[in-house]
């Protein structure tokens, strides 16, 4: 769970930083997107690096789901008889929504790939013009797209907050003080990541980026 989670967090940070290049303008963002397809050249031909990254990401997502399923099965096997009176579930909202949060994020990623990678669901839909695709996506008339992205990104934030807290608690000091620190770091990290992701759609929606 932790190893695949860390790979996905590293991707999320890199992708968020890359998205912020939208504030540097069209030439800069399109150049960056173009460069993503050329990393590794001339050692690796064409878009090889991109495909190696995609296969790695897919393996991390599948591994993450497999680990979650195995953990849930183990928990059920440890208690085959259901509780007659289930006590109110303890834990934060983030902790209680991990499974459905994960499903929502997965559905969002499928939509997102059809929107900004293949261009199928995007008004411009030209993979060679990523800046124009993003601006068209979050235009004020399509406020519902910004709303959908916002909900998905907040879901990512909640998922990350609990995932990161669990990982830090496992790896760090298991004392009340260590736990408090892990909770704070996970919260700050998730809020920063959400803010970084939300900056782009809201900048387009409000006309700051066009
Ligand atoms: C407002 C937020 C976001 C924006 C503006 C955005 C923008 C983009 C763009 C422009 C691309 C296409 C890049 C290219 O083909 O050159 C892309 C690809 C992608 N994004 Fe996002 N993204 C956002 C949020 C997210 C989130 C939250 C996730 C994950 C949960 C995500 C996962 C991906 C993935 C997996 C790809 C495909 C990478 C590839 O294989 O080519 N994105 N995104």
Tab-separated table of C-alpha atoms and ligand atoms in Angstrom:
chain	number	residue	atom	x	y	z
A	1	UNK	CA	0.000	0.000	0.000
A	2	UNK	CA	2.741	2.423	1.072
A	3	UNK	CA	5.213	1.818	-1.800
A	4	UNK	CA	2.581	2.196	-4.538
A	5	UNK	CA	1.077	5.137	-2.627
A	6	UNK	CA	4.449	6.921	-2.558
A	7	UNK	CA	4.869	6.457	-6.339
A	8	UNK	CA	1.406	7.988	-6.880
A	9	UNK	CA	2.120	10.898	-4.498
A	10	UNK	CA	5.367	11.659	-6.373
A	11	UNK	CA	3.391	11.711	-9.639
A	12	UNK	CA	0.753	13.989	-8.097
A	13	UNK	CA	3.405	16.481	-6.923
A	14	UNK	CA	5.239	16.477	-10.280
A	15	UNK	CA	1.950	16.833	-12.228
A	16	UNK	CA	0.768	19.686	-10.005
A	17	UNK	CA	4.058	21.577	-10.438
A	18	UNK	CA	3.873	20.992	-14.212
A	19	UNK	CA	0.293	22.335	-14.321
A	20	UNK	CA	1.416	25.566	-12.628
A	21	UNK	CA	3.401	26.292	-15.788
A	22	UNK	CA	0.027	27.420	-17.192
A	23	UNK	CA	0.782	30.716	-15.376
A	24	UNK	CA	3.956	31.089	-17.465
A	25	UNK	CA	1.876	31.353	-20.671
A	26	UNK	CA	1.005	29.344	-23.742
A	27	UNK	CA	4.475	29.007	-25.258
A	28	UNK	CA	6.005	27.875	-22.004
A	29	UNK	CA	3.267	25.334	-21.163
A	30	UNK	CA	3.089	23.851	-24.668
A	31	UNK	CA	6.879	23.636	-24.764
A	32	UNK	CA	6.851	21.823	-21.428
A	33	UNK	CA	4.175	19.354	-22.620
A	34	UNK	CA	6.184	18.765	-25.789
A	35	UNK	CA	9.337	18.170	-23.721
A	36	UNK	CA	7.478	15.496	-21.688
A	37	UNK	CA	7.305	13.482	-24.892
A	38	UNK	CA	11.018	13.819	-25.581
A	39	UNK	CA	12.539	13.018	-22.196
A	40	UNK	CA	15.277	10.421	-22.579
A	41	UNK	CA	16.097	11.284	-26.221
A	42	UNK	CA	18.340	10.441	-27.944
A	43	UNK	CA	19.014	7.371	-25.745
A	44	UNK	CA	15.331	6.437	-25.876
A	45	UNK	CA	13.582	6.988	-29.208
A	46	UNK	CA	10.352	9.020	-29.538
A	47	UNK	CA	7.826	8.765	-26.725
A	48	UNK	CA	9.441	5.773	-24.996
A	49	UNK	CA	9.988	7.535	-21.683
A	50	UNK	CA	6.345	8.651	-21.616
A	51	UNK	CA	5.204	5.073	-22.160
A	52	UNK	CA	7.601	3.718	-19.511
A	53	UNK	CA	6.108	6.292	-17.103
A	54	UNK	CA	2.560	5.338	-18.093
A	55	UNK	CA	3.230	1.614	-17.565
A	56	UNK	CA	4.865	2.400	-14.185
A	57	UNK	CA	1.881	4.535	-13.137
A	58	UNK	CA	-0.613	1.891	-14.213
A	59	UNK	CA	1.342	-0.765	-12.279
A	60	UNK	CA	1.306	1.507	-9.184
A	61	UNK	CA	-2.475	2.047	-9.472
A	62	UNK	CA	-3.164	-1.696	-9.949
A	63	UNK	CA	-0.771	-2.580	-7.091
A	64	UNK	CA	-2.469	-0.005	-4.836
A	65	UNK	CA	-5.919	-1.488	-5.553
A	66	UNK	CA	-4.621	-5.070	-5.098
A	67	UNK	CA	-3.028	-4.173	-1.731
A	68	UNK	CA	-6.240	-2.447	-0.564
A	69	UNK	CA	-8.293	-5.516	-1.547
A	70	UNK	CA	-5.880	-7.905	0.216
A	71	UNK	CA	-5.946	-5.776	3.394
A	72	UNK	CA	-9.760	-5.616	3.383
A	73	UNK	CA	-9.949	-9.422	2.907
A	74	UNK	CA	-7.497	-9.992	5.754
A	75	UNK	CA	-9.514	-7.718	8.040
A	76	UNK	CA	-12.705	-9.610	7.165
A	77	UNK	CA	-11.031	-13.014	7.687
A	78	UNK	CA	-9.871	-11.896	11.135
A	79	UNK	CA	-13.492	-11.322	12.109
A	80	UNK	CA	-15.672	-13.718	10.010
A	81	UNK	CA	-18.710	-13.187	12.240
A	82	UNK	CA	-20.106	-9.722	11.859
A	83	UNK	CA	-20.614	-7.625	14.956
A	84	UNK	CA	-24.226	-7.848	16.161
A	85	UNK	CA	-24.052	-4.203	17.152
A	86	UNK	CA	-21.530	-2.342	15.142
A	87	UNK	CA	-20.107	0.495	17.132
A	88	UNK	CA	-20.108	3.905	15.486
A	89	UNK	CA	-17.042	3.951	13.232
A	90	UNK	CA	-14.245	5.917	14.787
A	91	UNK	CA	-11.755	7.957	12.813
A	92	UNK	CA	-11.762	11.021	10.617
A	93	UNK	CA	-13.965	11.648	7.601
A	94	UNK	CA	-10.868	11.070	5.439
A	95	UNK	CA	-10.264	7.640	7.020
A	96	UNK	CA	-13.859	6.499	6.525
A	97	UNK	CA	-14.015	7.441	2.848
A	98	UNK	CA	-10.848	5.726	1.575
A	99	UNK	CA	-12.602	3.017	-0.472
A	100	UNK	CA	-15.224	5.199	-2.172
A	101	UNK	CA	-12.741	8.032	-2.472
A	102	UNK	CA	-10.455	5.693	-4.411
A	103	UNK	CA	-13.280	4.644	-6.744
A	104	UNK	CA	-14.234	8.297	-7.421
A	105	UNK	CA	-10.590	9.201	-8.160
A	106	UNK	CA	-10.324	6.276	-10.578
A	107	UNK	CA	-13.486	7.384	-12.446
A	108	UNK	CA	-12.153	10.954	-12.519
A	109	UNK	CA	-8.829	9.784	-14.039
A	110	UNK	CA	-10.693	7.937	-16.830
A	111	UNK	CA	-12.697	11.130	-17.616
A	112	UNK	CA	-9.531	13.255	-17.308
A	113	UNK	CA	-7.600	11.085	-19.805
A	114	UNK	CA	-10.468	11.348	-22.322
A	115	UNK	CA	-10.555	15.100	-21.688
A	116	UNK	CA	-6.928	16.272	-21.683
A	117	UNK	CA	-4.805	13.369	-22.965
A	118	UNK	CA	-6.824	12.031	-25.930
A	119	UNK	CA	-8.929	15.230	-26.278
A	120	UNK	CA	-12.097	13.179	-26.970
A	121	UNK	CA	-14.276	15.107	-24.463
A	122	UNK	CA	-12.511	18.470	-24.790
A	123	UNK	CA	-13.977	21.411	-26.817
A	124	UNK	CA	-10.592	21.962	-28.554
A	125	UNK	CA	-9.340	18.402	-28.204
A	126	UNK	CA	-6.004	18.871	-29.940
A	127	UNK	CA	-3.287	16.906	-28.080
A	128	UNK	CA	-0.605	19.107	-29.674
A	129	UNK	CA	-2.124	22.255	-28.011
A	130	UNK	CA	-2.441	21.413	-24.301
A	131	UNK	CA	-2.662	25.088	-23.205
A	132	UNK	CA	-5.661	25.708	-25.485
A	133	UNK	CA	-7.265	22.464	-24.270
A	134	UNK	CA	-6.982	23.518	-20.610
A	135	UNK	CA	-8.293	27.058	-21.270
A	136	UNK	CA	-11.261	25.697	-23.248
A	137	UNK	CA	-11.964	23.161	-20.501
A	138	UNK	CA	-12.393	25.642	-17.664
A	139	UNK	CA	-14.061	28.487	-19.600
A	140	UNK	CA	-16.768	30.263	-17.498
A	141	UNK	CA	-19.577	28.770	-19.635
A	142	UNK	CA	-18.339	25.308	-18.642
A	143	UNK	CA	-18.413	26.067	-14.894
A	144	UNK	CA	-19.717	22.529	-14.255
A	145	UNK	CA	-16.381	21.106	-15.498
A	146	UNK	CA	-14.543	23.262	-12.937
A	147	UNK	CA	-17.038	22.081	-10.296
A	148	UNK	CA	-16.417	18.432	-11.213
A	149	UNK	CA	-12.628	18.896	-11.161
A	150	UNK	CA	-12.918	20.684	-7.798
A	151	UNK	CA	-14.875	17.788	-6.262
A	152	UNK	CA	-12.377	15.262	-7.671
A	153	UNK	CA	-9.366	17.239	-6.404
A	154	UNK	CA	-10.895	17.638	-2.923
A	155	UNK	CA	-11.494	13.850	-2.939
A	156	UNK	CA	-7.803	13.370	-3.825
A	157	UNK	CA	-6.966	15.711	-0.911
A	158	UNK	CA	-8.995	13.679	1.622
A	159	UNK	CA	-7.590	10.393	0.300
A	160	UNK	CA	-4.065	11.734	0.498
A	161	UNK	CA	-4.543	13.171	3.977
A	162	UNK	CA	-5.444	9.806	5.459
A	163	UNK	CA	-2.995	7.805	3.302
A	164	UNK	CA	-0.089	10.064	4.170
A	165	UNK	CA	-1.035	10.148	7.851
A	166	UNK	CA	-1.100	6.312	7.938
A	167	UNK	CA	2.266	6.067	6.173
A	168	UNK	CA	3.885	8.674	8.454
A	169	UNK	CA	2.452	7.016	11.560
A	170	UNK	CA	3.845	3.627	10.473
A	171	UNK	CA	7.267	5.057	9.686
A	172	UNK	CA	7.584	7.713	12.390
A	173	UNK	CA	7.396	8.018	16.159
A	174	UNK	CA	4.439	6.078	17.502
A	175	UNK	CA	3.785	8.432	20.406
A	176	UNK	CA	0.872	10.875	20.860
A	177	UNK	CA	3.265	13.697	19.927
A	178	UNK	CA	4.516	11.844	16.814
A	179	UNK	CA	0.931	11.138	15.818
A	180	UNK	CA	-0.055	14.782	16.191
A	181	UNK	CA	2.914	15.775	14.036
A	182	UNK	CA	2.031	13.181	11.370
A	183	UNK	CA	-1.561	14.478	11.326
A	184	UNK	CA	-0.398	18.066	10.856
A	185	UNK	CA	2.127	17.237	8.088
A	186	UNK	CA	-0.480	15.162	6.208
A	187	UNK	CA	-3.037	17.971	6.480
A	188	UNK	CA	-0.654	20.726	5.350
A	189	UNK	CA	0.675	18.635	2.458
A	190	UNK	CA	-2.833	17.766	1.229
A	191	UNK	CA	-4.059	21.363	1.473
A	192	UNK	CA	-0.988	22.605	-0.457
A	193	UNK	CA	-1.489	19.977	-3.171
A	194	UNK	CA	-5.210	20.785	-3.516
A	195	UNK	CA	-4.467	24.525	-3.707
A	196	UNK	CA	-1.844	23.925	-6.409
A	197	UNK	CA	-4.255	21.849	-8.504
A	198	UNK	CA	-7.246	24.180	-8.012
A	199	UNK	CA	-5.219	27.283	-8.943
A	200	UNK	CA	-5.332	26.465	-12.681
A	201	UNK	CA	-9.093	25.887	-13.221
A	202	UNK	CA	-9.973	28.897	-11.028
A	203	UNK	CA	-7.455	31.126	-12.808
A	204	UNK	CA	-9.104	30.241	-16.140
A	205	UNK	CA	-12.632	30.581	-14.713
A	206	UNK	CA	-11.879	34.077	-13.392
A	207	UNK	CA	-10.018	35.207	-16.535
A	208	UNK	CA	-6.591	35.417	-14.883
A	209	UNK	CA	-5.328	32.908	-17.449
A	210	UNK	CA	-6.773	32.978	-20.988
B	1	LIG	C1	-6.896	21.016	-12.393
B	1	LIG	C2	-6.190	19.951	-12.293
B	1	LIG	C3	-5.505	19.264	-13.439
B	1	LIG	C4	-5.097	19.777	-14.657
B	1	LIG	C5	-5.228	21.203	-15.188
B	1	LIG	C6	-4.483	18.687	-15.384
B	1	LIG	C7	-3.949	18.796	-16.655
B	1	LIG	C8	-3.502	17.733	-17.411
B	1	LIG	C9	-3.070	17.812	-18.785
B	1	LIG	C10	-3.018	19.087	-19.614
B	1	LIG	C11	-2.711	16.559	-19.182
B	1	LIG	C12	-2.207	16.147	-20.580
B	1	LIG	C13	-0.720	16.313	-20.629
B	1	LIG	C14	-0.211	16.082	-22.044
B	1	LIG	O1	-0.706	15.181	-22.713
B	1	LIG	O2	0.675	16.819	-22.444
B	1	LIG	C15	-2.913	15.674	-18.055
B	1	LIG	C16	-2.626	14.319	-18.046
B	1	LIG	C17	-2.805	13.495	-16.950
B	1	LIG	N1	-3.288	13.845	-15.709
B	1	LIG	FE1	-3.898	15.667	-15.132
B	1	LIG	N2	-4.507	17.551	-14.599
B	1	LIG	C18	-5.131	17.870	-13.404
B	1	LIG	C19	-5.377	17.036	-12.329
B	1	LIG	C20	-5.032	15.693	-12.285
B	1	LIG	C21	-5.239	14.834	-11.151
B	1	LIG	C22	-5.856	15.274	-9.820
B	1	LIG	C23	-4.766	13.585	-11.513
B	1	LIG	C24	-4.716	12.306	-10.740
B	1	LIG	C25	-5.542	11.986	-9.758
B	1	LIG	C26	-4.281	13.682	-12.868
B	1	LIG	C27	-3.738	12.638	-13.594
B	1	LIG	C28	-3.316	12.720	-14.908
B	1	LIG	C29	-2.812	11.585	-15.674
B	1	LIG	C30	-2.671	10.152	-15.169
B	1	LIG	C31	-2.483	12.077	-16.947
B	1	LIG	C32	-1.953	11.288	-18.149
B	1	LIG	C33	-0.461	11.384	-18.243
B	1	LIG	C34	-0.040	10.635	-19.515
B	1	LIG	O3	0.066	9.432	-19.443
B	1	LIG	O4	0.106	11.265	-20.554
B	1	LIG	N3	-4.439	14.977	-13.314
B	1	LIG	N4	-3.379	16.408	-16.994
